[in-house]
Coordinates of C-alpha atoms in Angstrom, one line a residue:
M1460 CA -4.3 18.1 -2.7
R1461 CA -4.4 14.7 -4.8
L1462 CA -1.1 13.9 -6.3
A1463 CA 0.0 10.7 -8.1
R1464 CA 3.1 9.5 -9.5
I1465 CA 3.3 9.2 -13.5
G1466 CA 6.7 7.9 -13.8
A1467 CA 9.9 9.2 -16.0
E1468 CA 13.5 10.4 -15.2
P1469 CA 14.0 12.4 -12.8
E1470 CA 10.7 11.4 -10.4
R1471 CA 7.2 13.4 -11.7
W1472 CA 4.1 13.8 -10.2
A1473 CA 1.0 15.3 -11.4
L1474 CA -2.2 16.7 -9.5
V1475 CA -5.3 14.1 -9.5
E1476 CA -8.4 16.1 -10.7
A1477 CA -11.8 15.8 -11.1
D1478 CA -10.9 16.3 -15.6
G1479 CA -7.9 15.0 -15.3
L1480 CA -4.2 14.8 -14.3
V1481 CA -1.8 17.6 -14.6
E1482 CA 1.8 17.5 -14.3
I1483 CA 3.5 19.3 -11.6
S1484 CA 7.4 20.5 -11.9
E1485 CA 8.0 19.3 -8.2
T1486 CA 9.4 15.9 -6.8
L1487 CA 7.6 14.9 -3.8
R1488 CA 10.6 15.7 -1.1
E1489 CA 10.4 19.6 -2.7
L1490 CA 6.1 19.2 -2.1
I1491 CA 7.2 17.8 1.4
A1492 CA 9.1 21.1 2.0
G1493 CA 6.5 22.8 1.1
A1494 CA 7.0 23.7 -2.1
A1495 CA 3.4 24.8 -3.9
P1496 CA 2.8 22.7 -7.4
T1497 CA 4.2 24.3 -10.4
A1498 CA 1.6 23.6 -13.2
T1499 CA 4.2 22.1 -16.6
G1500 CA 0.8 23.0 -19.2
R1501 CA 1.1 19.5 -19.7
R1502 CA -2.5 17.6 -19.0
L1503 CA -2.8 13.5 -19.1
D1504 CA -6.0 11.6 -19.5
P1505 CA -5.7 9.3 -16.4
A1506 CA -6.9 6.1 -19.0
H1507 CA -3.6 6.6 -20.8
T1508 CA -1.3 7.0 -18.0
T1509 CA 0.5 4.2 -16.0
L1510 CA 0.9 5.7 -11.9
L1511 CA 3.4 4.0 -9.8
A1512 CA 3.7 3.5 -6.2
P1513 CA 3.0 7.2 -4.9
V1514 CA 6.6 6.9 -3.4
S1515 CA 9.7 9.3 -3.4
E1516 CA 13.2 7.8 -4.5
Q1517 CA 14.9 8.2 -1.6
C1518 CA 12.1 6.5 -0.1
R1519 CA 13.4 3.7 2.3
G1520 CA 10.8 1.1 2.6
V1521 CA 8.0 1.1 4.4
F1522 CA 7.6 0.2 8.0
C1523 CA 4.7 -1.9 9.1
T1524 CA 2.8 -2.0 12.0
G1525 CA 1.2 -6.0 12.6
I1526 CA -1.9 -7.2 14.3
N1527 CA -3.1 -4.2 15.2
Y1528 CA -7.0 -4.5 14.9
V1529 CA -8.7 -6.6 17.0
A1530 CA -10.9 -9.1 15.6
H1531 CA -7.8 -9.5 13.8
Q1532 CA -6.1 -10.6 16.4
Q1533 CA -8.1 -13.0 17.4
E1534 CA -8.5 -14.4 13.8
S1535 CA -5.2 -14.5 14.1
A1536 CA -4.4 -16.1 17.9
E1537 CA -3.4 -19.1 17.2
A1538 CA -1.0 -18.7 14.5
F1539 CA 0.1 -15.3 15.5
A1540 CA -0.3 -13.2 18.9
A1541 CA -2.0 -15.9 21.4
T1542 CA -3.6 -12.2 22.8
V1543 CA -4.0 -8.3 22.2
P1544 CA 0.0 -7.3 21.9
P1545 CA 0.7 -4.2 24.8
H1546 CA 2.8 -2.6 22.0
P1547 CA 3.2 -2.2 18.8
I1548 CA 4.8 -4.8 16.4
I1549 CA 6.4 -3.4 14.2
F1550 CA 8.3 -5.1 10.9
F1551 CA 10.0 -3.2 7.5
K1552 CA 8.6 -3.8 4.0
T1553 CA 12.2 -2.9 1.5
V1554 CA 11.3 -1.3 -1.8
S1555 CA 11.9 -3.9 -4.2
A1556 CA 8.3 -5.2 -2.3
L1557 CA 6.0 -2.5 -3.9
C1558 CA 4.4 -2.6 -7.3
G1559 CA 1.6 0.3 -8.7
P1560 CA -2.0 1.2 -7.9
H1561 CA -3.5 -1.3 -10.9
D1562 CA -0.1 -3.1 -12.1
E1563 CA -0.8 -7.5 -12.3
L1564 CA 1.0 -9.1 -9.0
P1565 CA 3.6 -12.0 -10.5
L1566 CA 2.8 -14.1 -7.4
D1567 CA 5.2 -17.3 -8.2
R1568 CA 4.0 -20.6 -7.0
S1569 CA 7.3 -21.6 -6.9
V1570 CA 8.0 -19.2 -4.1
S1571 CA 4.9 -19.8 -2.0
A1572 CA 1.6 -21.5 -2.4
E1573 CA -0.4 -19.4 -0.1
F1574 CA -0.7 -15.4 -0.9
D1575 CA -2.8 -14.1 1.2
W1576 CA -4.3 -9.8 1.0
E1577 CA -4.6 -7.4 3.7
G1578 CA -6.2 -4.1 3.1
E1579 CA -4.5 -1.4 5.3
V1580 CA -4.5 2.7 5.1
G1581 CA -0.9 4.3 4.3
V1582 CA 0.7 7.2 6.1
V1583 CA 4.0 9.4 4.4
I1584 CA 5.9 11.2 6.6
G1585 CA 6.3 15.3 6.1
T1586 CA 8.0 16.5 9.0
G1587 CA 11.0 13.6 10.1
G1588 CA 11.9 13.2 13.7
R1589 CA 12.9 11.3 16.5
D1590 CA 10.7 10.5 19.8
I1591 CA 8.2 12.5 18.0
P1592 CA 5.5 12.8 21.2
V1593 CA 2.1 11.4 20.8
E1594 CA 0.2 14.4 20.5
S1595 CA 2.0 15.7 17.8
A1596 CA 2.4 13.0 16.0
L1597 CA 0.3 14.2 13.4
E1598 CA 1.3 17.3 12.5
H1599 CA 4.2 15.0 11.6
V1600 CA 1.8 13.3 8.7
F1601 CA 2.6 14.2 5.1
A1602 CA -0.8 12.7 3.0
Y1603 CA -2.7 9.0 3.1
T1604 CA -2.4 6.0 0.8
V1605 CA -3.6 2.8 -0.1
V1606 CA -1.8 -0.3 1.0
N1607 CA -1.9 -4.2 0.2
D1608 CA 0.5 -5.9 2.6
I1609 CA 0.2 -9.2 0.8
T1610 CA 1.6 -12.4 2.2
A1611 CA 3.3 -15.1 1.9
R1612 CA 1.9 -17.2 4.8
D1613 CA 3.8 -20.6 4.6
V1614 CA 7.0 -18.7 3.7
Q1615 CA 5.7 -16.5 7.2
R1616 CA 5.3 -19.8 9.1
R1617 CA 8.1 -21.5 7.9
H1618 CA 10.9 -19.0 9.1
Q1619 CA 8.5 -18.3 12.6
Q1620 CA 9.9 -14.1 11.2
W1621 CA 8.0 -12.2 9.1
H1622 CA 10.4 -10.3 6.5
L1623 CA 11.2 -13.0 3.9
G1624 CA 6.7 -13.9 4.0
K1625 CA 6.2 -9.7 3.3
N1626 CA 9.2 -9.1 1.2
V1627 CA 8.0 -10.9 -1.7
D1628 CA 9.1 -8.8 -4.9
A1629 CA 7.0 -6.7 -6.7
S1630 CA 4.0 -7.7 -4.6
T1631 CA 3.2 -4.9 -2.7
P1632 CA 0.2 -2.4 -4.2
V1633 CA 0.5 1.6 -3.0
G1634 CA -1.6 4.2 -4.2
P1635 CA -3.2 5.2 -6.2
W1636 CA -2.3 7.9 -5.5
L1637 CA -1.5 10.6 -1.9
V1638 CA -4.1 12.6 -0.5
T1639 CA -2.3 15.1 1.9
A1640 CA -3.4 15.3 5.4
D1641 CA -4.5 19.2 5.4
E1642 CA -8.0 18.1 3.4
F1643 CA -9.0 16.2 6.6
A1644 CA -9.3 18.2 10.3
G1645 CA -6.5 17.8 12.7
R1646 CA -4.8 16.1 10.2
A1647 CA -6.3 12.8 10.5
L1648 CA -8.7 10.4 8.8
P1649 CA -12.0 10.5 10.4
A1650 CA -12.6 7.6 13.5
D1651 CA -15.0 5.9 11.0
T1652 CA -12.9 5.9 7.7
V1653 CA -13.6 2.6 6.2
V1654 CA -11.1 0.0 5.1
E1655 CA -12.4 -2.5 2.6
L1656 CA -10.8 -5.2 -0.1
R1657 CA -12.7 -7.2 -2.2
V1658 CA -11.8 -10.2 -4.3
N1659 CA -13.2 -11.0 -7.6
G1660 CA -16.2 -8.6 -5.8
V1661 CA -16.7 -10.8 -3.1
T1662 CA -16.0 -8.2 0.6
K1663 CA -13.4 -10.2 2.4
Q1664 CA -12.0 -7.6 4.8
R1665 CA -14.3 -4.2 6.3
A1666 CA -13.7 -2.4 9.2
V1667 CA -13.4 1.3 10.2
T1668 CA -10.0 2.9 11.2
A1669 CA -11.5 3.6 14.9
D1670 CA -11.4 -0.2 15.5
M1671 CA -7.3 -0.3 15.5
I1672 CA -5.5 -1.1 18.4
F1673 CA -2.9 1.4 18.6
D1674 CA -3.5 4.9 16.6
I1675 CA -1.5 6.4 14.0
A1676 CA -0.5 8.8 16.4
T1677 CA 0.7 5.7 18.3
Q1678 CA 2.9 4.1 15.7
I1679 CA 4.3 7.3 14.2
S1680 CA 5.8 8.0 18.2
V1681 CA 6.8 4.5 18.8
I1682 CA 8.5 3.9 15.7
S1683 CA 10.2 7.5 15.6
S1684 CA 11.2 5.8 19.3
T1685 CA 14.4 4.3 18.1
T1686 CA 14.6 4.9 14.8
A1687 CA 14.5 8.7 13.4
L1688 CA 11.8 9.3 10.9
L1689 CA 12.6 10.9 7.9
P1690 CA 10.2 13.0 5.1
G1691 CA 8.9 10.4 2.7
D1692 CA 9.3 7.1 4.1
V1693 CA 5.9 5.0 4.5
I1694 CA 3.5 3.8 7.3
S1695 CA 1.3 1.0 6.9
T1696 CA -1.0 0.4 9.8
G1697 CA -2.0 -2.8 10.3
T1698 CA -5.2 -5.3 8.6
P1699 CA -8.5 -5.7 9.6
A1700 CA -10.0 -9.4 10.2
G1701 CA -10.9 -11.3 6.9
V1702 CA -7.5 -12.5 5.9
G1703 CA -7.8 -15.8 3.7
F1704 CA -5.3 -17.9 6.0
T1705 CA -7.6 -18.0 8.5
R1706 CA -11.3 -18.8 6.8
T1707 CA -12.4 -22.2 6.6
P1708 CA -11.0 -24.1 4.7
P1709 CA -8.4 -21.5 4.2
E1710 CA -8.5 -19.4 1.3
F1711 CA -5.6 -17.9 -1.0
L1712 CA -4.9 -15.8 -3.8
A1713 CA -4.4 -17.7 -8.0
A1714 CA -3.9 -16.4 -11.1
G1715 CA -6.9 -14.2 -12.3
D1716 CA -7.9 -12.7 -9.1
V1717 CA -9.0 -9.2 -9.4
V1718 CA -7.6 -7.8 -5.8
E1719 CA -9.7 -4.0 -4.8
T1720 CA -8.1 -2.4 -2.1
E1721 CA -10.3 0.7 -0.6
V1722 CA -9.6 3.5 1.9
A1723 CA -12.6 5.6 1.7
G1724 CA -12.2 8.9 0.5
V1725 CA -7.8 8.2 0.1
G1726 CA -8.5 5.7 -3.2
L1727 CA -9.0 2.2 -4.6
L1728 CA -5.9 -0.3 -5.8
R1729 CA -7.0 -3.0 -8.1
N1730 CA -4.7 -5.3 -8.8
V1731 CA -5.0 -8.5 -11.3
V1732 CA -3.6 -11.9 -10.2
R1733 CA -0.9 -13.4 -12.7
A1734 CA 1.2 -16.8 -11.9
G1735 CA 5.2 -17.1 -12.6
A1736 CA 7.8 -15.0 -11.1
A1737 CA 8.7 -11.6 -10.0
T1738 CA 11.8 -12.0 -12.9
T1739 CA 14.3 -9.1 -12.6
A1740 CA 12.9 -6.5 -14.9
A1741 CA 9.5 -6.9 -13.2
T1742 CA 11.6 -6.1 -9.9
T1743 CA 13.0 -3.1 -11.6
A1744 CA 9.6 -1.9 -13.4
A1745 CA 8.2 -2.0 -9.7
T1746 CA 10.6 0.8 -8.6
A1747 CA 11.7 2.6 -12.1
T1748 CA 11.3 5.9 -13.0
S1749 CA 10.7 6.2 -16.3
P1750 CA 9.3 4.4 -19.1
A1751 CA 12.5 3.4 -20.5
E1752 CA 13.5 1.6 -17.2
R1753 CA 10.5 0.3 -16.9
A1754 CA 10.4 -1.7 -20.7
P1755 CA 11.4 -5.2 -20.9
A1756 CA 15.6 -5.5 -21.6
G1757 CA 16.1 -5.0 -25.9
R1758 CA 12.4 -3.4 -26.4
A1759 CA 12.1 0.3 -26.5
P1760 CA 9.2 2.0 -24.3
A1761 CA 5.8 1.0 -25.1
E1762 CA 2.7 3.5 -25.7
P1763 CA 1.6 3.6 -21.6
A1764 CA -1.7 0.7 -21.9
P1765 CA -4.6 1.7 -20.5
A1766 CA -5.1 2.5 -16.5
P1767 CA -7.8 -0.2 -15.7
A1768 CA -11.5 0.5 -14.9
A1769 CA -10.2 1.5 -11.3
A1770 CA -8.2 4.0 -11.8
A1771 CA -11.6 5.7 -11.2
P1772 CA -11.7 7.4 -7.6
A1773 CA -13.0 5.8 -4.7
G1774 CA -16.4 4.8 -4.8
A1775 CA -16.8 3.5 -8.0
G1776 CA -18.4 -0.6 -8.6
S1777 CA -16.5 -3.4 -8.4
V1778 CA -16.3 -6.0 -10.1
S1779 CA -18.9 -9.0 -9.7
S1780 CA -18.1 -12.4 -9.5
D1781 CA -18.6 -14.4 -6.7
R1782 CA -16.1 -17.3 -7.6
R1783 CA -14.5 -18.1 -4.3
V1784 CA -10.8 -18.0 -3.8
S1785 CA -8.6 -21.2 -3.3
A1786 CA -5.1 -22.0 -3.1

């Protein structure tokens, strides 16, 4: 089952079907609790529906795992991790940092001149718990999604701690939908699931989930050893090699860049970078639940804009430009 968040107030969701979106009555919390989706009778055209980050109203944010692919550890050794970490490196991303799967990315150069990409698998928790054993951890997974953990590298270095560089407002696309874990054998993504990120059609990152240092079950177990996981919590499971700051010369995102983040069998994000700050209005829009909330102050909500081409299912063609990314 694929579930897309379509906004409105209260929280609204739709089933993703081959011929479009079917609105349902349940919230994500209700679906996680076991409710069967009930169609409202309303069908939506994906080309004219704005998808939001597929998180619940109660989402606390995203637990993230750093330095979780061997090749990424090697490319980052001088800056962050000289050796393979013996335990998962966990940090937290706030809800205000999230944005939708096709939203523009308002990367403000007054905040950072070094916005970098990080394509990742996202996990949504179903059954919560504390001290979850590794052996049963995947039973706690409700669904999988796609995350681009965009990072302000200069901010990250300046503060010698990751929180500020990882939490720029409206900078982290999530989506385009959730794929429930029951679609996969043993509730686990196949070991050969490809994680790929492209900038202007050029592949920057490509790896398989088997390359993770700490698998998803281990991450769930470790996080829950100190923090009780709740239904709807999100975990972003680490990024492969190929980030921009380790390249020669370093590469960072610039206005006009098209960033595509894909997890095979799950989905595809497509975001265009624009210059300028994430204003209060933009930050509100990133987590808003209704068209009225998403409209600029003093303006009535507009009809939904057509979704970009990447709203198509994963596997659709990417943009063809091979322009080199520059700071």
